[in-house]
Amino acid sequence: ALGTMSDALVTVDSLRPGLGSLNLVVKILETKEVLNKKRADGSSTTIVECVVGDSTGTVVFTARNKQTETCVPGAVVRIENAKIDMFKGTMRLGVEKGGSVTLVEPKQDIEVKTSYDLSSVEYDLVSDL
């Protein structure tokens, strides 16, 4: 639906475990390919972990397949319909089904606050019994 709150951009420092339907504009600081597997049918799976950030902090973003093409260091991208996944007790940003990663045009620069890394914060996930 148009005009819903979900169009609003969130900042990296507001990310919390369990959040979804997030839109962010972030700068890609570094990338590391963690998986590149060809399947028998010729299709392939590529997973790239990117350190991304904005003026409030940084987080690890897991880009998959086509999303990885946009993820080059220095690029400023808009991530739509993102979600927080937990990986070994730390937060990772990922894209939900129907989400996208697009280059922001015209190119802009973001002064990234690298001193606050949300993916280095360990959460003890306590289940409510």
GROMACS .gro file of C-alpha atoms in nm:
model
  129
    1ALA     CA    1   0.000   0.000   0.000
    2LEU     CA    2   0.126   0.346  -0.081
    3GLY     CA    3   0.203   0.591   0.193
    4THR     CA    4   0.248   0.330   0.462
    5MET     CA    5   0.519   0.365   0.722
    6SER     CA    6   0.713   0.082   0.559
    7ASP     CA    7   0.840   0.328   0.296
    8ALA     CA    8   1.025   0.516   0.570
    9LEU     CA    9   1.400   0.466   0.592
   10VAL     CA   10   1.548   0.330   0.912
   11THR     CA   11   1.898   0.394   1.039
   12VAL     CA   12   2.150   0.121   1.112
   13ASP     CA   13   2.155   0.200   1.485
   14SER     CA   14   1.782   0.128   1.511
   15LEU     CA   15   1.819  -0.233   1.392
   16ARG     CA   16   1.714  -0.496   1.644
   17PRO     CA   17   1.678  -0.877   1.636
   18GLY     CA   18   1.349  -0.987   1.485
   19LEU     CA   19   1.278  -0.677   1.277
   20GLY     CA   20   1.160  -0.707   0.916
   21SER     CA   21   1.018  -0.502   0.626
   22LEU     CA   22   1.302  -0.253   0.664
   23ASN     CA   23   1.423   0.004   0.410
   24LEU     CA   24   1.773   0.145   0.442
   25VAL     CA   25   2.017   0.352   0.242
   26VAL     CA   26   2.371   0.243   0.323
   27LYS     CA   27   2.723   0.263   0.188
   28ILE     CA   28   2.911  -0.057   0.115
   29LEU     CA   29   3.247  -0.052   0.292
   30GLU     CA   30   3.384  -0.399   0.219
   31THR     CA   31   3.270  -0.725   0.063
   32LYS     CA   32   3.374  -1.088   0.105
   33GLU     CA   33   3.245  -1.373  -0.109
   34VAL     CA   34   3.155  -1.659   0.123
   35LEU     CA   35   2.987  -1.895  -0.124
   36ASN     CA   36   2.996  -1.943  -0.499
   37LYS     CA   37   2.845  -2.273  -0.599
   38LYS     CA   38   2.744  -2.392  -0.944
   39ARG     CA   39   2.461  -2.641  -0.963
   40ALA     CA   40   2.417  -2.917  -1.217
   41ASP     CA   41   2.144  -2.723  -1.398
   42GLY     CA   42   2.385  -2.436  -1.466
   43SER     CA   43   2.238  -2.201  -1.209
   44SER     CA   44   2.460  -2.084  -0.928
   45THR     CA   45   2.435  -1.958  -0.574
   46THR     CA   46   2.653  -1.665  -0.474
   47ILE     CA   47   2.660  -1.524  -0.123
   48VAL     CA   48   2.861  -1.213  -0.040
   49GLU     CA   49   2.893  -1.070   0.309
   50CYS     CA   50   2.916  -0.692   0.300
   51VAL     CA   51   2.998  -0.448   0.573
   52VAL     CA   52   2.749  -0.166   0.517
   53GLY     CA   53   2.681   0.147   0.714
   54ASP     CA   54   2.533   0.491   0.748
   55SER     CA   55   2.594   0.791   0.972
   56THR     CA   56   2.478   0.592   1.277
   57GLY     CA   57   2.677   0.267   1.251
   58THR     CA   58   2.765  -0.044   1.050
   59VAL     CA   59   2.620  -0.394   1.014
   60VAL     CA   60   2.698  -0.706   0.810
   61PHE     CA   61   2.464  -0.745   0.513
   62THR     CA   62   2.432  -1.085   0.344
   63ALA     CA   63   2.375  -1.035  -0.029
   64ARG     CA   64   2.260  -1.326  -0.242
   65ASN     CA   65   2.285  -1.399  -0.614
   66LYS     CA   66   2.171  -1.096  -0.820
   67GLN     CA   67   2.195  -0.866  -0.518
   68THR     CA   68   2.570  -0.923  -0.513
   69GLU     CA   69   2.614  -0.742  -0.847
   70THR     CA   70   2.524  -0.410  -0.685
   71CYS     CA   71   2.742  -0.466  -0.381
   72VAL     CA   72   3.076  -0.310  -0.461
   73PRO     CA   73   3.281  -0.118  -0.204
   74GLY     CA   74   3.205   0.254  -0.217
   75ALA     CA   75   2.859   0.211  -0.366
   76VAL     CA   76   2.559   0.364  -0.192
   77VAL     CA   77   2.260   0.131  -0.215
   78ARG     CA   78   1.898   0.126  -0.113
   79ILE     CA   79   1.798  -0.202   0.048
   80GLU     CA   80   1.422  -0.257   0.042
   81ASN     CA   81   1.230  -0.511   0.245
   82ALA     CA   82   1.529  -0.607   0.456
   83LYS     CA   83   1.516  -0.819   0.769
   84ILE     CA   84   1.742  -0.902   1.060
   85ASP     CA   85   1.872  -1.258   1.075
   86MET     CA   86   2.063  -1.386   1.374
   87PHE     CA   87   2.391  -1.564   1.307
   88LYS     CA   88   2.577  -1.709   1.608
   89GLY     CA   89   2.409  -1.452   1.834
   90THR     CA   90   2.491  -1.151   1.616
   91MET     CA   91   2.275  -0.952   1.376
   92ARG     CA   92   2.298  -0.984   1.000
   93LEU     CA   93   2.097  -0.782   0.753
   94GLY     CA   94   1.931  -0.983   0.476
   95VAL     CA   95   1.665  -0.924   0.211
   96GLU     CA   96   1.320  -1.079   0.241
   97LYS     CA   97   1.135  -1.227  -0.059
   98GLY     CA   98   1.028  -0.946  -0.287
   99GLY     CA   99   1.300  -0.719  -0.154
  100SER     CA  100   1.569  -0.550  -0.359
  101VAL     CA  101   1.911  -0.389  -0.355
  102THR     CA  102   1.947  -0.094  -0.592
  103LEU     CA  103   2.217   0.162  -0.654
  104VAL     CA  104   2.123   0.509  -0.537
  105GLU     CA  105   2.130   0.750  -0.830
  106PRO     CA  106   2.265   1.011  -0.859
  107LYS     CA  107   2.563   0.876  -0.670
  108GLN     CA  108   2.588   1.013  -0.321
  109ASP     CA  109   2.832   0.965  -0.043
  110ILE     CA  110   2.759   0.879   0.317
  111GLU     CA  111   2.990   0.958   0.605
  112VAL     CA  112   2.980   0.622   0.782
  113LYS     CA  113   3.018   0.588   1.158
  114THR     CA  114   3.252   0.289   1.166
  115SER     CA  115   3.303   0.301   1.544
  116TYR     CA  116   2.963   0.141   1.609
  117ASP     CA  117   2.945  -0.210   1.461
  118LEU     CA  118   2.608  -0.368   1.534
  119SER     CA  119   2.722  -0.707   1.408
  120SER     CA  120   2.987  -0.720   1.681
  121VAL     CA  121   2.722  -0.698   1.954
  122GLU     CA  122   2.637  -1.043   2.085
  123TYR     CA  123   2.283  -1.104   2.192
  124ASP     CA  124   2.200  -1.367   2.446
  125LEU     CA  125   1.870  -1.474   2.299
  126VAL     CA  126   1.668  -1.553   2.607
  127SER     CA  127   1.342  -1.725   2.532
  128ASP     CA  128   1.051  -1.631   2.751
  129LEU     CA  129   0.945  -1.945   2.932
   0.00000   0.00000   0.00000
